[in-house]
Coordinates of C-alpha atoms and ligand atoms in Angstrom, one line a residue:
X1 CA -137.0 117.0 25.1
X2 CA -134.4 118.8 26.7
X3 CA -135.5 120.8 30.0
X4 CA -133.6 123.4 31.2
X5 CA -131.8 122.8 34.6
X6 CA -128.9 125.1 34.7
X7 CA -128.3 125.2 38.6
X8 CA -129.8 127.2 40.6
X9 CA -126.6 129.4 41.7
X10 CA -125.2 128.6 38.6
X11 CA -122.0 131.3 38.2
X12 CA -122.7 133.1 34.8
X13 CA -119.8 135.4 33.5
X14 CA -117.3 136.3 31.7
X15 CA -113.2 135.9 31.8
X16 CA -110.1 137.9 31.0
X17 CA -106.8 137.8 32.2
X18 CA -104.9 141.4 33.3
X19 CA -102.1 141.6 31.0
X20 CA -104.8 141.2 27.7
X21 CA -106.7 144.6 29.0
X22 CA -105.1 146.4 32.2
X23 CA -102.6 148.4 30.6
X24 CA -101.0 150.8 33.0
X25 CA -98.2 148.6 32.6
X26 CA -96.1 150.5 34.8
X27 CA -98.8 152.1 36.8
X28 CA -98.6 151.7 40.8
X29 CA -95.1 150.3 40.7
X30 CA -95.7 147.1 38.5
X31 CA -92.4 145.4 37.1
X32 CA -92.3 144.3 33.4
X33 CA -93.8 141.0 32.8
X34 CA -93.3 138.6 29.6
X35 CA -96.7 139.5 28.5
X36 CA -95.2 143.4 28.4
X37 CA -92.1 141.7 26.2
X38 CA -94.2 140.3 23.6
X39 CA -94.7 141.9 19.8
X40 CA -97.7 142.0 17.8
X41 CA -98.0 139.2 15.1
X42 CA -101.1 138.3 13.3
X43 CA -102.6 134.8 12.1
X44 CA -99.4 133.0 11.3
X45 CA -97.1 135.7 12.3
X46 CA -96.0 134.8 15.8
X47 CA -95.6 137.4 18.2
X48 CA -91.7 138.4 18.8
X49 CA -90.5 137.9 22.5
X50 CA -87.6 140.6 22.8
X51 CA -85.1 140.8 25.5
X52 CA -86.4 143.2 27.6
X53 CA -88.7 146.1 25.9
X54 CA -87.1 147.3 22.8
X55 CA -87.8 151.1 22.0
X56 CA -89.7 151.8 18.9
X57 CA -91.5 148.0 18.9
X58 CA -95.1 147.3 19.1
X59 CA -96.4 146.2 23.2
X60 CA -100.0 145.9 22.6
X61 CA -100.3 144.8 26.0
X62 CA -99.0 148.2 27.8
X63 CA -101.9 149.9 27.3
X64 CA -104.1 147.4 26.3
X65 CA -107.8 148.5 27.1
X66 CA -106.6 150.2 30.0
X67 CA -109.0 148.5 32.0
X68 CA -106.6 149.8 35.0
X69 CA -108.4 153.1 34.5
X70 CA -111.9 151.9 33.4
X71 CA -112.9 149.0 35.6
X72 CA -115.6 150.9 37.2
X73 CA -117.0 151.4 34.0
X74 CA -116.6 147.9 32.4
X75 CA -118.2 145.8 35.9
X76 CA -121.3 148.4 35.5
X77 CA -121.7 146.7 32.0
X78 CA -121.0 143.4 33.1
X79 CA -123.2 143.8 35.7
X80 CA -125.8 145.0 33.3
X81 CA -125.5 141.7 31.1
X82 CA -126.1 140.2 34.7
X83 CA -122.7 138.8 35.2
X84 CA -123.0 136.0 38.9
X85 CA -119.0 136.4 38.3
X86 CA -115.7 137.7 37.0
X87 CA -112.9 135.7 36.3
X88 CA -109.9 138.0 36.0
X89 CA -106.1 137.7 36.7
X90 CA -103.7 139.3 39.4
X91 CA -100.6 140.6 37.9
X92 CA -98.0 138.9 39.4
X93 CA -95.5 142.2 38.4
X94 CA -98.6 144.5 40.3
X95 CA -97.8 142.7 43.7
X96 CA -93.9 141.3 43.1
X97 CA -92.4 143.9 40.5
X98 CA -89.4 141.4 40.2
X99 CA -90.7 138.6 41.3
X100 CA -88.3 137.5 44.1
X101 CA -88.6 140.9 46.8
X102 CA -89.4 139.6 49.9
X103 CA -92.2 142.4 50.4
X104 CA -95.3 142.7 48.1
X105 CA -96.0 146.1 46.4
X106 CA -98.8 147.5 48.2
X107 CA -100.0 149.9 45.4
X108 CA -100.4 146.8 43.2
X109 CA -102.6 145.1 46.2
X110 CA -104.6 148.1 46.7
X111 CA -105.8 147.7 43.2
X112 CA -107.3 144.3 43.5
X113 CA -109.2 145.5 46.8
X114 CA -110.7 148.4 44.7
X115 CA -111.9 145.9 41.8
X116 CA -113.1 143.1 44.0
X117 CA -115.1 145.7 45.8
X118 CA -116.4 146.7 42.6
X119 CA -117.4 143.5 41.6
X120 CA -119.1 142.9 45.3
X121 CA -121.0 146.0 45.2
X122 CA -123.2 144.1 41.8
X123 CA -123.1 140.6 43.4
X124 CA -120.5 139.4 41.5
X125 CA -118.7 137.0 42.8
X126 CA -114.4 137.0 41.3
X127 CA -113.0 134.0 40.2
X128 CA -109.0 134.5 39.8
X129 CA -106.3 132.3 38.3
X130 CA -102.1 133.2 39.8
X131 CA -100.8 132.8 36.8
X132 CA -102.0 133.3 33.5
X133 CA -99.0 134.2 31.1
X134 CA -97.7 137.3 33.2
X135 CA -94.5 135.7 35.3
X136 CA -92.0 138.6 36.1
X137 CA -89.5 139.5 33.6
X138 CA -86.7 139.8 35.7
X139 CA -87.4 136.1 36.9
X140 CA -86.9 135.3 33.3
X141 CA -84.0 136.3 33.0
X142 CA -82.2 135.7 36.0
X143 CA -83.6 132.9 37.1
X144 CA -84.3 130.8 33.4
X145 CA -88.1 131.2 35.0
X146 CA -89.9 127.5 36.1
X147 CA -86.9 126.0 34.7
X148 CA -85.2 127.0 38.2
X149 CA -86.5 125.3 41.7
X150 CA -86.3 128.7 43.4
X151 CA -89.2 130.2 41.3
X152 CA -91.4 127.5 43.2
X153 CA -90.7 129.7 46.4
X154 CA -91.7 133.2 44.3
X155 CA -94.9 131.6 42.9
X156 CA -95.7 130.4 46.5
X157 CA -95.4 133.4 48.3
X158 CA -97.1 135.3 45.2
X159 CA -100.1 132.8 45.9
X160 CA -99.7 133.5 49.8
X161 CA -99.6 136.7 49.7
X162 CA -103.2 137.1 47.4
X163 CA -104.6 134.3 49.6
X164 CA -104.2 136.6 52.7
X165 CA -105.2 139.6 51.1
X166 CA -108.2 138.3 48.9
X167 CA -109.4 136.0 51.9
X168 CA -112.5 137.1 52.2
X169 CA -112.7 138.8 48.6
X170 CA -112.2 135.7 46.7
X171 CA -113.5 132.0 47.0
X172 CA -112.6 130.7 44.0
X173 CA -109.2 130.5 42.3
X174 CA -106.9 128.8 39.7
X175 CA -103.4 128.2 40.2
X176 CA -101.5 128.0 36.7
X177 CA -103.8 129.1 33.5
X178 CA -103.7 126.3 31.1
X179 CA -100.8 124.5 32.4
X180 CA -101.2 122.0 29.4
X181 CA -100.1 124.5 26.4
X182 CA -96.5 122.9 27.0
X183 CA -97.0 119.9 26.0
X184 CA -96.8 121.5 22.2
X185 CA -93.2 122.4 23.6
X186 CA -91.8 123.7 20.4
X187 CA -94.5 126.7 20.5
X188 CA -91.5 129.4 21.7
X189 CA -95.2 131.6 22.9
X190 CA -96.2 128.3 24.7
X191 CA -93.1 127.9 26.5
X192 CA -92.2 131.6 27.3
X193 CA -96.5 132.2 28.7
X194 CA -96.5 128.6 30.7
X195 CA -92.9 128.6 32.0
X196 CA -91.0 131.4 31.5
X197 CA -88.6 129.5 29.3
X198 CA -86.6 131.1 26.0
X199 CA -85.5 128.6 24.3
X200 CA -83.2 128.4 21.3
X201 CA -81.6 125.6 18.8
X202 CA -80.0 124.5 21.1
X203 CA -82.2 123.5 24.0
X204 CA -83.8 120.4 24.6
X205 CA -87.2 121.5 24.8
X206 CA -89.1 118.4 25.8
X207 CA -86.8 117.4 28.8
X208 CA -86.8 120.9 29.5
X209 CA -90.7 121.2 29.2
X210 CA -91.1 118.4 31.7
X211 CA -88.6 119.6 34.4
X212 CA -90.7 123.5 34.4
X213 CA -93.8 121.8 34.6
X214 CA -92.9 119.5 37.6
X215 CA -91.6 122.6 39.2
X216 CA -95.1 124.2 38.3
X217 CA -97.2 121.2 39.7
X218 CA -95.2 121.3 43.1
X219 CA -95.8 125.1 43.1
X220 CA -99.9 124.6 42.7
X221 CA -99.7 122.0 45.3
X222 CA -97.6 124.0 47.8
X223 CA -100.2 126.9 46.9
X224 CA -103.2 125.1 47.1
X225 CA -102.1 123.3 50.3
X226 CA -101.4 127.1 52.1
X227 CA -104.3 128.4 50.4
X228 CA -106.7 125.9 52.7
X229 CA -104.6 127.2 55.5
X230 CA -105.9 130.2 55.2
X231 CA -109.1 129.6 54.7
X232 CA -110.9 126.2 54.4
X233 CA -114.0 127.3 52.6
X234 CA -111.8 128.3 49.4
X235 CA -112.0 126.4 46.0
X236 CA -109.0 126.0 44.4
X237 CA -108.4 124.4 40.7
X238 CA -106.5 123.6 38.1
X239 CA -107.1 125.4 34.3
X240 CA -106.4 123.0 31.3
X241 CA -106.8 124.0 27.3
X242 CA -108.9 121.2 26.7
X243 CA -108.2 120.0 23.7
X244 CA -109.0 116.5 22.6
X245 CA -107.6 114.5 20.3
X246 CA -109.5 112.4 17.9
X247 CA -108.4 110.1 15.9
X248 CA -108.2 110.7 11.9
X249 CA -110.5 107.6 11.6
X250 CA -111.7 104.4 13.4
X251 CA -109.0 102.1 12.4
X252 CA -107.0 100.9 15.5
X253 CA -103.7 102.4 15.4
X254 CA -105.4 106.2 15.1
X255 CA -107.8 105.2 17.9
X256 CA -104.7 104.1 19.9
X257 CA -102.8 107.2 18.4
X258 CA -105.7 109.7 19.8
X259 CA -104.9 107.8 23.4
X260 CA -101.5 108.6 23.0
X261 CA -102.0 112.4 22.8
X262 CA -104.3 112.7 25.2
X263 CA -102.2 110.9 27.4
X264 CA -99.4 113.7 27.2
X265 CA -102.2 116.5 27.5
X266 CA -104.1 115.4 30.7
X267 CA -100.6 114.4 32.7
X268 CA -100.4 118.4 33.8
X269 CA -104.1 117.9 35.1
X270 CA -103.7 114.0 36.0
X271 CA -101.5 114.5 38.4
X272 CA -102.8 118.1 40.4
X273 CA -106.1 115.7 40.3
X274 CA -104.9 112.5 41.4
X275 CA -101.7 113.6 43.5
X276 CA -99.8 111.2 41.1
X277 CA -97.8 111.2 38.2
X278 CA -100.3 109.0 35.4
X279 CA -97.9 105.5 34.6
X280 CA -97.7 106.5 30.9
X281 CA -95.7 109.8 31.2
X282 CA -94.0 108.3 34.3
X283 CA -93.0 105.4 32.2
X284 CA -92.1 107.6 29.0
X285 CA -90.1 110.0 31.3
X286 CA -87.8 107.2 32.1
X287 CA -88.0 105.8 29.0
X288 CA -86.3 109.1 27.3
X289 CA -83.5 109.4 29.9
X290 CA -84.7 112.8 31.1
X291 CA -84.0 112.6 34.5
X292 CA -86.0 115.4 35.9
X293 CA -85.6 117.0 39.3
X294 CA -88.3 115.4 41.2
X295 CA -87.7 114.3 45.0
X296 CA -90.0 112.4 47.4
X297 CA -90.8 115.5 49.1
X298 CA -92.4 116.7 46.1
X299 CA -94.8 113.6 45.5
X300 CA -95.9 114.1 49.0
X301 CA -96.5 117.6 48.2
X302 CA -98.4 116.6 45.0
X303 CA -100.4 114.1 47.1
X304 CA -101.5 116.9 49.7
X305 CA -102.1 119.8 47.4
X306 CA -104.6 118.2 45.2
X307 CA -107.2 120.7 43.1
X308 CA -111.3 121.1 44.2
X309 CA -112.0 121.7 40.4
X310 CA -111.3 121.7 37.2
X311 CA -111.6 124.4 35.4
X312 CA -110.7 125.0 31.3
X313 CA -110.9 126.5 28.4
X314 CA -112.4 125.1 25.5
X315 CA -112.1 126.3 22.0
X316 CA -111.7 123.2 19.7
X317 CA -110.7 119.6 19.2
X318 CA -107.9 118.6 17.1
X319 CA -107.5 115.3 14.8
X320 CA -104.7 113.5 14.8
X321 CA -103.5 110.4 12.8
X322 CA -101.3 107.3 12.9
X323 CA -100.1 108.0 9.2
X324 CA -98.0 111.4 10.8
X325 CA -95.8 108.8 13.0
X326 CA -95.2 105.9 15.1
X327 CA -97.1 106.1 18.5
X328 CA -93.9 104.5 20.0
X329 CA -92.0 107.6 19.1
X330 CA -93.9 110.4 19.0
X331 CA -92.6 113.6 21.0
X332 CA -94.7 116.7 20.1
X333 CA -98.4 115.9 19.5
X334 CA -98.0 118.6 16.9
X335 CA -96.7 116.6 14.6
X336 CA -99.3 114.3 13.6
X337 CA -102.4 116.6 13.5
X338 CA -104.6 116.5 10.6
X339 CA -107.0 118.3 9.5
X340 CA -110.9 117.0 10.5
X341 CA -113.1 117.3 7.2
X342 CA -116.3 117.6 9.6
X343 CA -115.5 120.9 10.8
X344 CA -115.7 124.4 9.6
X345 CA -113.2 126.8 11.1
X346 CA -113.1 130.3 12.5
X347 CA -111.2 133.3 10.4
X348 CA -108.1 132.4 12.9
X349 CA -108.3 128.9 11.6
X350 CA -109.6 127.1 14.9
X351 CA -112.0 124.4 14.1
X352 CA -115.4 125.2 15.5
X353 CA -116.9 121.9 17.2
X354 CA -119.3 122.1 19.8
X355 CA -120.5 118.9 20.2
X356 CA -116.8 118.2 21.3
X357 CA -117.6 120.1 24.4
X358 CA -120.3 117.7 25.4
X359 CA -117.9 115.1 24.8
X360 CA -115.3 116.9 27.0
X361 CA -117.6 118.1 29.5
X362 CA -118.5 114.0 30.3
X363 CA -114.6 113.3 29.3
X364 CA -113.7 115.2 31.8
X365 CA -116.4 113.9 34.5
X366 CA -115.5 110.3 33.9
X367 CA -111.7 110.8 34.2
X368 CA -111.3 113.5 37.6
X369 CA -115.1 112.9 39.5
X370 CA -115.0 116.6 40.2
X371 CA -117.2 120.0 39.4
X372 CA -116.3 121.2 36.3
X373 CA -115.9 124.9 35.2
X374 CA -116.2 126.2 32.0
X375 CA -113.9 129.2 32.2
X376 CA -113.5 129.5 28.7
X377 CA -115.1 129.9 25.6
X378 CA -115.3 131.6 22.6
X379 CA -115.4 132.7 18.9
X380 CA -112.3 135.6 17.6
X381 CA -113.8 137.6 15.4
X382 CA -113.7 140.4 12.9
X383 CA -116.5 143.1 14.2
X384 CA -117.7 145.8 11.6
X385 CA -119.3 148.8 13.6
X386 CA -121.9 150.5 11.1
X387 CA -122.3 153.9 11.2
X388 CA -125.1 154.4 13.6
X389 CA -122.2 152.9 16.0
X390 CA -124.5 149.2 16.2
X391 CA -122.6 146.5 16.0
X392 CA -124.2 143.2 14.4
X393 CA -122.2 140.0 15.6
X394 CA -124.6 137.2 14.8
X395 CA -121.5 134.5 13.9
X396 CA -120.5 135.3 17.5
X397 CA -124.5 134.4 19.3
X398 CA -124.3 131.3 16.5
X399 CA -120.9 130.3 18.3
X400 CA -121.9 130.3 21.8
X401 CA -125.7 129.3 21.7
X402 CA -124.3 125.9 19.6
X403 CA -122.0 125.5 22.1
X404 CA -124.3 126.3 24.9
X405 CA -126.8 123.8 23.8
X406 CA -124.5 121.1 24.3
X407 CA -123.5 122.2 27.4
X408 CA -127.3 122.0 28.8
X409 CA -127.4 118.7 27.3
X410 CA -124.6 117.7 29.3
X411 CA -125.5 119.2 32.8
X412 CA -129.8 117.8 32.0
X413 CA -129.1 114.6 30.2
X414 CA -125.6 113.3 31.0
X415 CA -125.2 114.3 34.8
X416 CA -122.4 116.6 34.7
X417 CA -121.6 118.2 37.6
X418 CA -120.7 122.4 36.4
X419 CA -120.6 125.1 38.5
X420 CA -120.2 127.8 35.6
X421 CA -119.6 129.2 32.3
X422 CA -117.4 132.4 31.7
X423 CA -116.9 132.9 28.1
X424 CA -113.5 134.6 26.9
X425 CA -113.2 138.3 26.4
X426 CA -115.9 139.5 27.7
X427 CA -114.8 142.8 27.0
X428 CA -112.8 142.9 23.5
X429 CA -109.1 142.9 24.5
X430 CA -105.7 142.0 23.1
X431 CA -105.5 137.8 21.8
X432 CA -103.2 136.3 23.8
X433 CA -101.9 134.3 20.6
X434 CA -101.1 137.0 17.9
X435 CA -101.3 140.5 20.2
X436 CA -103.9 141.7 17.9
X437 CA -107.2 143.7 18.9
X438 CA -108.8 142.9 15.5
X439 CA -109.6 138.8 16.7
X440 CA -112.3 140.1 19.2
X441 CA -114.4 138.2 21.1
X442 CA -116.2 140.9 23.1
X443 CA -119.8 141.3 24.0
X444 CA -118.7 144.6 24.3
X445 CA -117.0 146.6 21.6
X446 CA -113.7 148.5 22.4
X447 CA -112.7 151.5 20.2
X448 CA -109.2 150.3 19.2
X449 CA -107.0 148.9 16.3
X450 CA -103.9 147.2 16.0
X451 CA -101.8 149.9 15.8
X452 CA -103.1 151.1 19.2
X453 CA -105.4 154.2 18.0
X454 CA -108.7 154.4 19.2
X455 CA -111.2 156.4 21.7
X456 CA -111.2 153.1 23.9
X457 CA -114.9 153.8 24.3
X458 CA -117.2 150.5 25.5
X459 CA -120.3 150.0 23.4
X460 CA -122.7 147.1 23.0
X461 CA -122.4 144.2 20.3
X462 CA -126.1 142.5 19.8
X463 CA -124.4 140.0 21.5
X464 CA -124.7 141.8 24.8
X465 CA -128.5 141.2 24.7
X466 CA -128.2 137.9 24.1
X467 CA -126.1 136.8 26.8
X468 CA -128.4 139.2 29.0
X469 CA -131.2 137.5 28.1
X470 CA -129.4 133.7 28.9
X471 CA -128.6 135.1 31.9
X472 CA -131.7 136.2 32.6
X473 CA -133.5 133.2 32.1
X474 CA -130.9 131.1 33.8
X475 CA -130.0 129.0 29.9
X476 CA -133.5 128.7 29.4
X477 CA -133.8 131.2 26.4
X478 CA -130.4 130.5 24.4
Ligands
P53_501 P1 -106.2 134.1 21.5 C1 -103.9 129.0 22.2 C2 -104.8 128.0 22.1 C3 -105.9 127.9 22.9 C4 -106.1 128.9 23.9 O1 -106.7 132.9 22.5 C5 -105.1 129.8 24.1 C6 -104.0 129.9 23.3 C7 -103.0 130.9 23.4 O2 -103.3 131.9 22.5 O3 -105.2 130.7 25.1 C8 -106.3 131.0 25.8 O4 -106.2 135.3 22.3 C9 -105.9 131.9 26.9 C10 -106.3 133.3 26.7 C11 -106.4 133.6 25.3 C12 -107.5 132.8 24.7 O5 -107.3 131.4 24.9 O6 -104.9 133.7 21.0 O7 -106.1 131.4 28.2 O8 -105.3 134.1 27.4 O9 -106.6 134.9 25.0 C13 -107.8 133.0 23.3 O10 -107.3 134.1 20.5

């Protein structure tokens, strides 16, 4: 029943971001970012964000896979799975150390030339988000990060300076890398990756939250706006965690409950889409007394610097009910999740719903009427290498064929319009979310543990032949 019709062109990969497998984290100059700040936790155990790097704590991200020294290796291997792209990161610290020199560090930009290059000389075409969780430390702490108007000028001439650089490297970008984590704003790893903000008791995180992230829209407009500048042809988006929220059941006040979250998830995306702040957080904004900073100059600027596409991430839905609170008062969506009894979860505890990524692939169709790109996807997982070094990951295929299925029903049946699919951690690297390298999601294996030891040598998962063999047949064969 259902043909096949991936795109012709259609822009099969695989994503990372630099601080979860560069290391070298002060190779070639780079500064200390708030990724290089961050403690290992575990499921449950947040990560610890010290002031500065402590001597004697765990960094997994300094030396991560040190991808820094084995790029040429690891695009040889993504070209063998027959990666069309790469979506990567540019360390903000590799070209601004601190974050607000006037001059970028040209060490730092020579590396990006020398892995673009790389990627070129396979046909593989980079995708690159700014910002994805790696703002300068220093602009932390002397500047209280996003929270501060001046770090809209740093971001800007960040993204300037990669624009000019890249402009003939890269086409495709993303400016903020899932912008929407804050709206959980008491999530201290949410608000320190998205904003640069340490909070503490005392700190009014929600009117705090909204102020960075108006700062952060204004920045990807101002970006997006000079990035056409410099050259027309580029396509420039925004990068959401979609995340849906159902509602617990089909009475009323959950339906109108789900609405309500939602509503304070898709503003971030709402308005680098529309150019326009949506009425309901306008409304509730006012409503709360907050007050934030935001002139007239900045809605023109949000009008002008609207996104090409949307790109996300998408691991899971979430549930949430009108029993947990009144949809009148509710601040932090976080408070009335439930669980869903329809869905099995992974060994981190993240429900596993593909059908939810049909539903957010026409979701998200119906509510921006642009291309959509799956930058995003993926199972964290426990790998066991046997002793003839295979390594049998059949939970990890099961994942991403389900999920795959409903994506082709989506683009044959339902019209969507998707220009690609780059599932997460290609390459096994440090989560993002507990600093572990034990939740992997690799279709190649790294030789490393938690506690850093390890060979760091690549080998192939059997999921490696799979995704060859999707790629292969275009989504034919999943
Ligand atoms: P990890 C939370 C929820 C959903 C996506 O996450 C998230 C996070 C933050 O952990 O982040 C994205 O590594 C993010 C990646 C991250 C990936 O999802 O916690 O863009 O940097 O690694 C997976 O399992």
């Amino acid at each position: 029943m259902v043909e096949n019709s991936f795109p012709a062109g259609f822009l099969w990969g695989g994503a990372v971001a630099a601080h979860q497998l560069e290391g070298a984290w002060q190779a070639g100059g780079k500064g200390v970012s708030v990724a290089d700040v961050m403690t290992a936790g575990e499921n449950g155990v947040p990560r610890e964000i010290t002031k500065g790097v402590v001597a004697g704590k765990n960094y997994p991200n300094h030396d991560a896979i040190d991808f820094y020294g084995h790029y040429k290796e690891d695009i040889a291997l993504f070209a063998e799975m027959g990666f069309k792209c790469f979506r990567t990161s540019i360390a903000w610290t590799r070209i601004f150390p601190n974050g607000d020199e006037a001059e970028p560090n040209e060490a730092g930009l020579k590396f990006y030339d020398d892995l673009f290059a790389e990627c070129h000389k396979y046909g593989i075409e980079p995708v690159v988000t700014l910002a994805h969780f790696e703002m300068p430390w220093h602009l932390v702490e002397k500047y209280h990060g996003f929270g501060n108007r001046k770090t809209i000028d740093f971001f800007v001439r960040f993204a300037t300076t990669c624009f000019k650089r890249y402009r003939n490297q890269v086409k495709y970008w993303m400016t903020f890398n899932e912008i929407d984590n804050q709206a959980a704003f008491n999530n201290d790893f949410s608000m320190a990756t998205n904003s640069g903000l340490l909070l503490d008791n005392d700190s009014d995180n929600e009117a705090e939250m909204y102020q960075a992230a108006h700062y952060e829209v204004v920045a990807s407009a101002l970006a997006v706006k000079e990035g056409k500048r410099i050259n027309p042809d580029f396509m420039i988006g925004t990068m959401i965690n979609y995340t849906p929220a159902y509602p617990a059941s089909s009475a009323p006040a959950d339906v109108l409950m789900a609405q309500r979250v939602n509503q304070r998830r898709f503003w971030f995306s709402d308005v680098q889409v529309w150019g326009e702040y949506p009425r309901e957080v306008e409304t509730y904004i006012q409503r709360r007394g907050f007050r934030p900073d935001i002139t007239e100059e900045d809605r023109i600027v949000l009008k002008e610097g609207t996104v090409d596409y949307v790109g996300f991430s998408y691991y899971q839905s979430m549930t949430v009910s009108a029993k947990k609170g009144d949809v009148d008062q509710i601040t932090d969506p976080m408070d009335i999740v439930v669980e869903n009894p329809y869905l099995e979860s992974s060994d981190w505890d993240w429900p596993i719903d593909p059908i939810g990524l049909r539903y957010g692939l026409n979701d998200l169709t119906d509510r921006y009427h642009l291309p959509l790109f799956i930058v995003e996807n993926g199972l964290g997982a426990v790998d066991q290498v046997e002793a003839n070094g295979e390594i049998h990951d059949p939970y990890r295929i099961d994942y991403l064929r389900k999920h795959l299925e409903e994506v082709r029903k989506a683009v044959t049946l339902d019209g969507v319009d998707l220009m690609g699919y780059t599932p997460w951690g290609c390459i096994d690297l440090v989560s993002a979310g507990t600093g572990q390298m034990s939740k992997r999601y690799g279709f190649i294996y790294v030789d490393k543990d938690d506690d850093g030891n390890g060979s760091l040598a690549r080998s192939r998962k059997d999921s490696f032949y799979w995704y060859q063999k999707v790629i292969k047949t275009n989504g034919a064969d999943l």
